[in-house]
CSV table of C-alpha atoms in Angstrom, one decimal:
chain,number,residue,atom,x,y,z
U,1,UNK,CA,0.0,0.1,0.0
U,2,UNK,CA,1.5,3.5,-1.1
U,3,UNK,CA,0.0,6.3,0.4
U,4,UNK,CA,1.2,9.5,2.1
U,5,UNK,CA,-1.0,8.6,5.4
U,6,UNK,CA,0.1,5.1,5.6
U,7,UNK,CA,3.5,4.3,7.2
U,8,UNK,CA,6.0,3.2,4.6
U,9,UNK,CA,6.9,-0.4,5.0
U,10,UNK,CA,10.7,-0.6,4.1
U,11,UNK,CA,11.6,-4.3,4.7
U,12,UNK,CA,12.2,-7.2,7.0
U,13,UNK,CA,15.6,-8.2,8.6
U,14,UNK,CA,16.3,-11.5,10.5
U,15,UNK,CA,18.9,-13.4,12.0
U,16,UNK,CA,16.5,-16.5,12.0
U,17,UNK,CA,13.0,-17.3,12.0
U,18,UNK,CA,12.4,-16.4,15.7
U,19,UNK,CA,14.3,-13.2,15.4
U,20,UNK,CA,12.4,-11.2,12.7
U,21,UNK,CA,12.3,-7.5,12.6
U,22,UNK,CA,9.9,-5.4,10.5
U,23,UNK,CA,11.5,-1.9,9.0
U,24,UNK,CA,9.2,0.9,8.6
U,25,UNK,CA,9.4,4.7,8.2
U,26,UNK,CA,10.3,6.3,11.6
U,27,UNK,CA,7.7,8.6,13.0
U,28,UNK,CA,9.5,10.5,15.6
U,29,UNK,CA,6.2,11.8,17.1
U,30,UNK,CA,5.2,8.4,18.6
U,31,UNK,CA,1.8,7.1,18.8
U,32,UNK,CA,-1.6,9.2,19.1
U,33,UNK,CA,-2.5,7.4,22.4
U,34,UNK,CA,0.6,8.4,24.1
U,35,UNK,CA,0.1,11.9,23.1
U,36,UNK,CA,-3.5,12.0,24.5
U,37,UNK,CA,-2.3,10.3,27.6
U,38,UNK,CA,0.2,13.1,27.9
U,39,UNK,CA,-2.3,15.7,27.2
U,40,UNK,CA,-4.7,14.4,29.9
U,41,UNK,CA,-1.9,14.3,32.7
U,42,UNK,CA,-0.9,17.9,31.9
U,43,UNK,CA,-4.7,19.0,31.9
U,44,UNK,CA,-4.4,20.1,28.0
U,45,UNK,CA,-7.6,21.8,27.0
U,46,UNK,CA,-10.1,19.0,25.8
U,47,UNK,CA,-12.1,19.9,22.5
U,48,UNK,CA,-10.9,19.7,18.9
U,49,UNK,CA,-8.3,22.2,17.9
U,50,UNK,CA,-6.6,22.7,14.7
U,51,UNK,CA,-3.8,20.2,15.4
U,52,UNK,CA,-6.4,17.5,16.3
U,53,UNK,CA,-8.6,18.2,13.2
U,54,UNK,CA,-5.7,17.7,11.1
U,55,UNK,CA,-4.7,14.3,12.8
U,56,UNK,CA,-8.4,13.2,12.1
U,57,UNK,CA,-8.3,14.4,8.5
U,58,UNK,CA,-5.0,12.5,7.9
U,59,UNK,CA,-6.8,9.4,9.4
U,60,UNK,CA,-9.7,10.1,7.0
U,61,UNK,CA,-7.5,10.3,4.0
U,62,UNK,CA,-5.9,6.8,4.8
U,63,UNK,CA,-9.4,5.2,5.2
U,64,UNK,CA,-10.6,6.8,2.2
U,65,UNK,CA,-7.4,5.1,0.5
U,66,UNK,CA,-7.9,1.9,1.9
U,67,UNK,CA,-11.8,1.7,1.4
U,68,UNK,CA,-11.4,3.0,-2.5
U,69,UNK,CA,-9.1,0.1,-3.3
U,70,UNK,CA,-10.6,-2.6,-5.4
U,71,UNK,CA,-11.4,-4.9,-3.3
U,72,UNK,CA,-11.5,-2.3,-0.4
U,73,UNK,CA,-8.9,-3.2,2.3
U,74,UNK,CA,-10.6,-3.0,5.9
U,75,UNK,CA,-7.9,-2.1,8.7
U,76,UNK,CA,-10.0,-3.9,11.4
U,77,UNK,CA,-7.7,-2.6,14.2
U,78,UNK,CA,-7.8,1.2,13.9
U,79,UNK,CA,-7.1,2.8,17.2
U,80,UNK,CA,-5.3,5.7,18.6
U,81,UNK,CA,-2.1,3.2,19.3
U,82,UNK,CA,-1.9,2.5,15.5
U,83,UNK,CA,-1.9,6.1,14.4
U,84,UNK,CA,1.8,7.6,14.5
U,85,UNK,CA,2.7,11.1,14.3
U,86,UNK,CA,5.8,12.8,12.7
U,87,UNK,CA,7.7,15.9,14.2
U,88,UNK,CA,4.9,18.2,12.4
U,89,UNK,CA,2.3,16.2,13.9
U,90,UNK,CA,1.1,14.7,10.6
U,91,UNK,CA,-0.6,11.4,11.2
U,92,UNK,CA,-0.1,8.0,9.5
U,93,UNK,CA,-1.9,4.8,10.1
U,94,UNK,CA,0.1,1.5,11.0
U,95,UNK,CA,-0.5,-2.1,11.9
U,96,UNK,CA,-2.2,-3.9,8.9
U,97,UNK,CA,-1.5,-7.3,10.6
U,98,UNK,CA,-5.2,-8.2,10.7
U,99,UNK,CA,-6.6,-6.1,7.8
U,100,UNK,CA,-8.1,-7.8,4.8
U,101,UNK,CA,-9.7,-7.2,1.6
U,102,UNK,CA,-13.3,-7.0,2.1
U,103,UNK,CA,-14.9,-9.9,0.6
U,104,UNK,CA,-18.6,-11.2,0.2
U,105,UNK,CA,-18.2,-14.2,2.1
U,106,UNK,CA,-18.4,-13.8,6.0
U,107,UNK,CA,-15.3,-11.8,7.5
U,108,UNK,CA,-13.7,-13.2,10.8
U,109,UNK,CA,-15.5,-12.3,13.9
U,110,UNK,CA,-13.9,-10.8,17.0
U,111,UNK,CA,-11.0,-9.2,15.4
U,112,UNK,CA,-9.5,-5.9,16.6
U,113,UNK,CA,-9.2,-4.3,19.9
U,114,UNK,CA,-12.6,-4.3,21.9
U,115,UNK,CA,-12.7,-0.6,22.8
U,116,UNK,CA,-12.5,0.3,19.0
U,117,UNK,CA,-14.7,-2.7,17.8
U,118,UNK,CA,-17.6,-1.9,16.0
U,119,UNK,CA,-20.7,-4.0,17.7
U,120,UNK,CA,-21.4,-6.1,14.4
U,121,UNK,CA,-17.8,-7.2,14.8
U,122,UNK,CA,-18.1,-8.0,18.4
U,123,UNK,CA,-21.2,-10.1,17.7
U,124,UNK,CA,-20.0,-12.0,14.7
U,125,UNK,CA,-22.4,-10.6,12.4
U,126,UNK,CA,-21.5,-9.9,8.7
U,127,UNK,CA,-19.4,-6.3,8.5
U,128,UNK,CA,-17.6,-4.4,6.0
U,129,UNK,CA,-15.5,-0.9,5.9
U,130,UNK,CA,-18.1,0.7,8.1
U,131,UNK,CA,-16.6,-1.2,10.9
U,132,UNK,CA,-13.5,0.8,10.3
U,133,UNK,CA,-15.5,4.2,10.7
U,134,UNK,CA,-17.0,3.1,14.0
U,135,UNK,CA,-13.5,2.6,15.0
U,136,UNK,CA,-12.4,6.0,13.9
U,137,UNK,CA,-15.5,7.4,15.8
U,138,UNK,CA,-13.8,6.3,18.8
U,139,UNK,CA,-10.7,7.8,17.9
U,140,UNK,CA,-12.5,11.2,17.5
U,141,UNK,CA,-13.8,10.8,20.8
U,142,UNK,CA,-10.3,10.3,22.4
U,143,UNK,CA,-9.0,13.3,20.4
U,144,UNK,CA,-11.7,15.3,21.6
U,145,UNK,CA,-11.5,14.3,25.6
U,146,UNK,CA,-8.0,12.6,25.8
U,147,UNK,CA,-9.5,9.7,27.4
U,148,UNK,CA,-10.5,6.1,26.4
U,149,UNK,CA,-13.8,5.2,26.2
U,150,UNK,CA,-15.7,3.7,29.6
C-alpha cells in the first residue's frame, strides 16, 4: 500500500525465523494514544483544535484510500495506538497485521481491539468497511476528551 497517510514499509530483517524485525518509516512523534495520555496528565484543554482536526483528517485520508481500493481493504484494528505522528504532528496509520480485503463471504468475527470494535464485529455478524468508521468515531472521541471510552 502506497499512500502518504500510511506508514511506509521498508523491509524485513532477520537473524533467524524467531528473530524477525519489520523496518518501517520512522515517526518521531510517537503514537496518538501516548500524546493524548500526556495531554490528559498535563490538563491540556479538551475539545477539537486545529492540530487534532488535522490528525483526524489525515486518518480520514488513509481510510478513504484503503476503502477505495478494489477490492476495499478493511483495517480492522484502527485505534489511537495505531496512528503515528511525525515531528510536524502529521498522522499516518500503521499495523495492517489483521487487515484484509473485503469479500462477500463472512469476515472473521472478534478481530481488533474491543474498545474500538464495532458492535457487528463483536457479535460475529457480517461487516464491511463501516466497521473501520466505527473505530474512527472512537478515535475522534479520544481526540476530543483525551481518554479511552468507558
